[in-house]
Amino acid sequence: MAQDPFWLGDERIEPGTRRQLEVPVAKLYTHTPLHIPVEVVHGRQPGPVLLICGAIHGDELNGVEIVRRLLKLPVLSRLRGTLIAVPVVNIFGFVQQSRYLPDRRDLNRCFPGSEGGSLGSRIAALLREEMVDRATHIIDLHTGAIHRTNLPQIRSQLRKNPETQAMAEAFGVPVILNAELREGSLREYAQSRGVPVLTYEAGEALRFDEWAIAPGVRGIRRVMRLIGMLPAEGRRRSPPAAEVANGSSWARAPIDGILRPRVRLGARVAKNEILGVVADPFGNDEAPVVANADGIVIGMSNLPLVNEGEALFHVARYQEIDDVESALESFQSRYETPGNFADRT
Ligand SMILES: [Zn+2]
């Protein structure tokens, strides 16, 4: 049985078709209208409604490329249900190469928003009404902040919803963090409505990281197969089961200075191991940055210039760290993660 047409604003999308739409969002001071580009792929058969969002933080580009590649997949002609793909949510920040909106607000702290509120609040309200409230499943794509890079990781509140946990595991990246909700985030809002939502965090702002993009596309395909939107493919081997981290913490700069990292992203480290050394330009007053627990480096700063107290290495702790290490090895044999920064001097 074919499903009903899908409406987005005044646009009607027939079953078995796909449309690129421009959702009007605001006007610039100059009277120039701005739109959020959206593609809706509306399958012939009814099924889940999956919302995929990129660049809610306007400088986080890997998700934009993930959405582009996803939309090129020929298998989408066999889609069940509806895919709502938004490559660039924060178009203002994207144009400015900035995480924020023009009023310096963070769009991912503006949910649920309101129609009479500030710009961020209005965009959040528009997204909520037109897309988020209609989605049965959501994947929100992010990267590390500027000058920070993340090993591909899923962040979610796993214990609240068994379907969320199944989606996180199906995504197939080696790191899953049971992350607290940020007030006003898309994830917090969606979860308050009981919608399973994953945040995929991978790579660095203002960069394209192939080792973050390719597993992102694969991960979304796996989730779409899991929830019945794409046909199952029996031949594919599933990724090694990911371990959920017990927690994570940042190792911070002990002094102001210039950082020489000694570990790379994905490294297994031991408590009190030296992760990097901070010194002034002459190499006087050297101070080590040490790991505060055994774990895996899942995020790090790429900028050598640091102030005392700055978060430099994000270390996740695990019960079964050997299993995580072998899952990472298999991941890294498939995707080339950044090279070894080892400091021998
Ligand atoms: Zn982000």
Coordinates of C-alpha atoms and ligand atoms in Angstrom, one line a residue:
M1 CA 0.0 0.0 0.0
A2 CA 1.4 3.4 -1.0
Q3 CA 1.7 6.1 1.6
D4 CA 0.1 9.5 1.7
P5 CA 1.9 12.6 0.2
F6 CA 4.3 14.4 2.6
W7 CA 3.7 18.1 3.1
L8 CA 6.5 20.5 4.0
G9 CA 5.1 24.0 4.3
D10 CA 3.0 24.4 1.2
E11 CA 4.9 21.9 -0.8
R12 CA 3.4 18.5 -1.5
I13 CA 5.8 15.6 -2.1
E14 CA 4.2 12.5 -3.7
P15 CA 5.1 9.0 -2.6
G16 CA 8.0 7.6 -4.6
T17 CA 9.4 11.1 -5.4
R18 CA 12.0 13.4 -4.0
R19 CA 12.2 17.2 -3.9
Q20 CA 14.7 19.9 -3.0
L21 CA 12.9 22.7 -1.2
E22 CA 13.9 26.1 0.1
V23 CA 12.2 26.7 3.5
P24 CA 11.9 30.4 4.1
V25 CA 13.5 31.3 7.4
A26 CA 14.1 35.0 7.7
K27 CA 15.2 38.2 5.9
L28 CA 18.5 39.9 6.2
Y29 CA 18.7 43.5 7.1
T30 CA 19.0 44.1 3.4
H31 CA 15.6 42.7 2.6
T32 CA 17.3 39.6 1.1
P33 CA 15.3 36.5 2.0
L34 CA 17.1 33.5 3.4
H35 CA 16.1 29.9 3.1
I36 CA 17.2 26.6 4.6
P37 CA 17.8 24.0 1.9
V38 CA 16.0 20.7 2.5
E39 CA 15.7 17.6 0.5
V40 CA 12.8 15.3 1.2
V41 CA 12.9 11.7 -0.1
H42 CA 9.5 10.3 0.2
G43 CA 9.3 6.5 -0.3
R44 CA 6.5 4.7 -1.9
Q45 CA 5.9 2.6 1.2
P46 CA 5.1 4.0 4.6
G47 CA 7.8 3.8 7.3
P48 CA 9.9 5.9 9.7
V49 CA 10.5 9.6 9.2
L50 CA 14.2 10.2 9.6
L51 CA 15.6 13.7 10.1
I52 CA 19.3 14.2 9.3
C53 CA 20.7 17.6 10.2
G54 CA 24.1 19.1 9.4
A55 CA 25.8 22.3 10.4
I56 CA 23.4 23.4 13.2
H57 CA 26.8 24.9 14.2
G58 CA 27.6 26.8 11.0
D59 CA 31.3 25.9 10.9
E60 CA 30.9 22.2 11.3
L61 CA 31.3 21.0 7.7
N62 CA 31.8 17.2 7.8
G63 CA 28.0 16.7 8.3
V64 CA 27.3 18.8 5.2
E65 CA 29.4 16.4 3.1
I66 CA 27.8 13.4 4.8
V67 CA 24.3 14.6 3.8
R68 CA 25.5 15.2 0.2
R69 CA 26.9 11.7 -0.1
L70 CA 23.9 10.1 1.5
L71 CA 21.5 11.8 -1.0
K72 CA 23.6 10.4 -3.9
L73 CA 23.1 6.8 -2.8
P74 CA 21.1 4.8 -5.5
V75 CA 19.6 2.6 -2.8
L76 CA 17.4 5.6 -1.8
S77 CA 15.1 4.6 -4.7
R78 CA 14.1 1.7 -2.5
L79 CA 13.4 3.8 0.6
R80 CA 10.6 3.0 2.9
G81 CA 9.3 5.9 4.9
T82 CA 10.6 9.5 4.6
L83 CA 14.1 11.0 4.7
I84 CA 14.2 14.7 5.6
A85 CA 17.8 15.8 4.9
V86 CA 19.0 19.3 5.9
P87 CA 22.7 19.7 4.9
V88 CA 23.0 23.2 6.5
V89 CA 20.7 24.2 9.3
N90 CA 22.5 27.3 10.5
I91 CA 22.8 29.0 7.1
F92 CA 23.9 32.3 8.8
G93 CA 26.8 30.7 10.5
F94 CA 27.7 28.7 7.4
V95 CA 28.0 31.8 5.3
Q96 CA 30.1 33.5 8.0
Q97 CA 32.1 30.3 8.7
S98 CA 31.0 30.6 12.3
R99 CA 29.5 28.3 14.8
Y100 CA 27.0 30.9 15.9
L101 CA 24.1 33.0 14.6
P102 CA 24.6 36.7 13.8
D103 CA 23.5 37.7 17.3
R104 CA 26.2 35.3 18.7
R105 CA 23.6 32.8 20.0
D106 CA 24.1 29.1 19.7
L107 CA 21.3 27.6 17.6
N108 CA 21.7 24.3 19.5
R109 CA 20.7 26.1 22.7
C110 CA 17.6 27.7 21.3
F111 CA 15.2 24.7 21.3
P112 CA 12.2 24.5 21.5
G113 CA 12.2 28.1 20.4
S114 CA 9.3 30.4 19.7
E115 CA 7.8 32.2 16.8
G116 CA 7.9 35.6 18.5
G117 CA 11.5 35.2 19.9
S118 CA 14.9 36.2 18.7
L119 CA 16.4 34.9 15.4
G120 CA 17.7 31.7 17.0
S121 CA 14.4 31.1 18.8
R122 CA 12.5 31.6 15.5
I123 CA 14.7 29.2 13.5
A124 CA 14.4 26.6 16.2
A125 CA 10.6 27.0 16.2
L126 CA 10.5 26.7 12.4
L127 CA 12.6 23.5 12.5
R128 CA 10.6 22.1 15.3
E129 CA 7.2 22.6 13.6
E130 CA 8.2 21.7 10.1
M131 CA 10.7 18.9 10.7
V132 CA 11.6 17.8 14.2
D133 CA 8.0 17.2 15.5
R134 CA 7.3 15.1 12.4
A135 CA 10.4 12.9 12.7
T136 CA 10.3 9.4 14.3
H137 CA 14.1 9.2 14.4
I138 CA 16.8 11.9 14.3
I139 CA 20.5 12.0 13.6
D140 CA 22.3 15.3 14.3
L141 CA 25.7 15.7 12.7
H142 CA 28.5 17.7 14.5
T143 CA 32.3 18.0 14.6
G144 CA 34.7 19.2 17.3
A145 CA 34.8 23.0 17.8
I146 CA 37.3 25.1 16.0
H147 CA 40.9 23.8 16.4
R148 CA 39.5 20.7 18.1
T149 CA 39.1 17.3 16.5
N150 CA 37.0 14.3 17.6
L151 CA 37.5 10.7 16.9
P152 CA 34.2 9.6 15.3
Q153 CA 31.8 9.1 18.2
I154 CA 28.1 8.8 19.0
R155 CA 26.7 10.8 21.9
S156 CA 23.4 9.9 23.2
Q157 CA 21.4 9.1 26.3
L158 CA 21.3 5.4 25.8
R159 CA 19.5 4.1 28.9
K160 CA 16.4 6.2 28.3
N161 CA 15.3 4.4 25.2
P162 CA 16.3 0.9 24.0
E163 CA 15.8 2.0 20.3
T164 CA 18.3 4.8 20.8
Q165 CA 20.8 2.3 22.1
A166 CA 20.2 -0.1 19.2
M167 CA 20.7 2.8 16.8
A168 CA 23.9 3.9 18.5
E169 CA 25.3 0.4 18.3
A170 CA 24.2 -0.1 14.7
F171 CA 26.0 3.1 13.6
G172 CA 29.2 1.2 14.0
V173 CA 31.8 3.7 15.2
P174 CA 34.1 2.5 18.0
V175 CA 33.2 5.2 20.5
I176 CA 29.8 5.7 22.2
L177 CA 29.5 8.2 25.0
N178 CA 26.5 8.2 27.2
A179 CA 26.3 12.0 27.1
E180 CA 24.4 14.4 29.3
L181 CA 21.8 16.6 27.6
R182 CA 22.6 20.2 26.9
E183 CA 19.7 22.5 27.8
G184 CA 18.1 23.9 24.7
S185 CA 19.7 21.5 22.3
L186 CA 17.9 19.7 19.5
R187 CA 18.8 16.4 21.2
E188 CA 17.2 17.5 24.5
Y189 CA 14.0 18.6 22.8
A190 CA 13.7 15.5 20.7
Q191 CA 14.4 13.2 23.6
S192 CA 11.8 15.0 25.8
R193 CA 9.3 13.9 23.1
G194 CA 10.5 10.3 23.2
V195 CA 12.1 10.4 19.8
P196 CA 15.3 8.4 19.5
V197 CA 18.1 10.8 18.6
L198 CA 21.8 10.3 18.0
T199 CA 24.5 13.0 17.8
Y200 CA 27.4 12.0 15.6
E201 CA 30.6 14.0 16.5
A202 CA 33.5 13.5 14.2
G203 CA 36.5 15.5 12.9
E204 CA 37.2 19.2 13.2
A205 CA 35.3 22.4 12.4
L206 CA 36.0 24.1 9.1
R207 CA 37.6 20.9 7.7
F208 CA 36.7 17.9 5.6
D209 CA 38.0 14.8 7.4
E210 CA 37.5 11.8 5.2
W211 CA 37.9 9.5 8.2
A212 CA 34.9 11.3 9.8
I213 CA 32.8 11.6 6.6
A214 CA 33.0 8.0 5.3
P215 CA 32.0 6.3 8.5
G216 CA 29.3 8.9 9.0
V217 CA 27.6 7.9 5.7
R218 CA 28.1 4.2 6.5
G219 CA 26.7 4.7 10.0
I220 CA 23.5 6.4 8.8
R221 CA 23.0 3.6 6.2
R222 CA 23.3 1.0 8.9
V223 CA 20.8 2.9 11.1
M224 CA 18.4 3.1 8.2
R225 CA 18.7 -0.6 7.6
L226 CA 18.1 -1.2 11.3
I227 CA 14.9 0.8 11.4
G228 CA 13.6 -0.7 8.2
M229 CA 14.0 2.2 5.8
L230 CA 16.5 0.4 3.6
P231 CA 16.6 -3.2 2.6
A232 CA 18.8 -5.4 4.8
E233 CA 22.0 -6.6 3.1
G234 CA 22.9 -10.0 4.5
R235 CA 26.4 -10.1 3.0
R236 CA 27.6 -7.1 5.0
R237 CA 29.6 -8.0 8.1
S238 CA 28.6 -5.9 11.0
P239 CA 31.2 -3.7 12.8
P240 CA 32.8 -4.9 16.0
A241 CA 30.4 -4.1 18.9
A242 CA 31.2 -0.7 20.4
E243 CA 31.7 -0.4 24.1
V244 CA 29.9 2.4 25.9
A245 CA 32.4 4.6 27.7
N246 CA 32.0 4.9 31.5
G247 CA 32.7 8.5 31.4
S248 CA 35.3 11.0 30.0
S249 CA 37.3 13.9 31.1
W250 CA 39.7 16.5 29.7
A251 CA 43.4 16.8 30.5
R252 CA 44.1 20.5 30.7
A253 CA 47.1 22.7 30.1
P254 CA 49.2 23.1 33.3
I255 CA 50.7 26.4 32.2
D256 CA 50.4 28.9 29.3
G257 CA 52.6 28.1 26.3
I258 CA 53.1 26.1 23.2
L259 CA 51.9 22.5 23.1
R260 CA 53.8 19.5 21.6
P261 CA 51.4 16.5 21.6
R262 CA 52.9 13.1 22.2
V263 CA 49.8 11.0 21.4
R264 CA 47.5 10.9 18.5
L265 CA 43.7 10.7 18.3
G266 CA 42.6 7.2 19.2
A267 CA 45.7 6.4 21.3
R268 CA 45.3 4.2 24.3
V269 CA 46.8 6.0 27.3
A270 CA 47.5 5.1 30.9
K271 CA 46.8 7.1 34.0
N272 CA 49.7 9.7 34.6
E273 CA 51.1 9.1 31.1
I274 CA 52.4 12.3 29.4
L275 CA 50.1 13.3 26.6
G276 CA 52.0 16.3 25.6
V277 CA 54.4 19.0 26.8
V278 CA 53.7 22.7 27.1
A279 CA 56.6 25.2 27.1
D280 CA 57.5 28.7 26.1
P281 CA 59.0 29.3 22.7
F282 CA 62.6 28.7 24.0
G283 CA 61.6 25.4 25.7
N284 CA 62.2 26.9 29.2
D285 CA 59.6 26.1 31.9
E286 CA 58.4 22.9 30.3
A287 CA 55.4 21.2 31.9
P288 CA 53.8 17.9 31.0
V289 CA 50.1 17.4 30.3
V290 CA 49.2 14.1 32.1
A291 CA 46.3 11.7 31.6
N292 CA 44.1 11.6 34.7
A293 CA 42.8 8.1 34.0
D294 CA 43.4 5.0 31.8
G295 CA 41.5 5.5 28.6
I296 CA 41.3 6.3 24.9
V297 CA 42.0 9.8 23.5
I298 CA 38.7 10.6 21.7
G299 CA 39.3 14.3 21.2
M300 CA 42.2 16.8 21.2
S301 CA 43.2 20.3 20.4
N302 CA 44.9 20.9 17.1
L303 CA 46.1 24.4 18.0
P304 CA 49.6 24.4 19.6
L305 CA 49.0 27.8 21.4
V306 CA 47.4 27.1 24.8
N307 CA 46.4 29.0 27.9
E308 CA 46.6 27.5 31.4
G309 CA 43.6 25.4 32.2
E310 CA 42.6 24.9 28.5
A311 CA 41.1 21.5 27.7
L312 CA 43.6 19.7 25.4
F313 CA 43.0 15.9 25.4
H314 CA 39.6 14.3 25.9
V315 CA 40.1 10.9 27.4
A316 CA 37.2 8.3 27.6
R317 CA 37.3 5.6 30.3
Y318 CA 36.2 2.1 29.7
Q319 CA 35.5 -1.1 31.6
E320 CA 36.7 -3.3 28.7
I321 CA 39.5 -1.2 27.3
D322 CA 41.1 -4.1 25.4
D323 CA 37.9 -4.6 23.4
V324 CA 37.8 -0.9 22.6
E325 CA 41.4 -0.9 21.5
S326 CA 40.7 -3.8 19.1
A327 CA 37.6 -2.1 17.7
L328 CA 39.7 1.0 17.1
E329 CA 42.4 -1.0 15.3
S330 CA 39.8 -2.4 13.0
F331 CA 38.3 1.0 12.4
Q332 CA 41.7 2.6 11.8
S333 CA 42.7 -0.1 9.3
R334 CA 39.7 0.9 7.3
Y335 CA 39.8 4.7 7.7
E336 CA 43.1 6.6 7.9
T337 CA 42.9 8.7 11.0
P338 CA 45.3 11.5 11.6
G339 CA 49.0 10.6 11.7
N340 CA 51.3 10.1 14.7
F341 CA 52.3 13.4 16.3
A342 CA 54.8 11.7 18.5
D343 CA 57.3 14.1 20.0
R344 CA 60.7 12.5 20.4
T345 CA 62.7 15.5 21.7
Ligands
ZN1 ZN 28.4 21.1 17.0

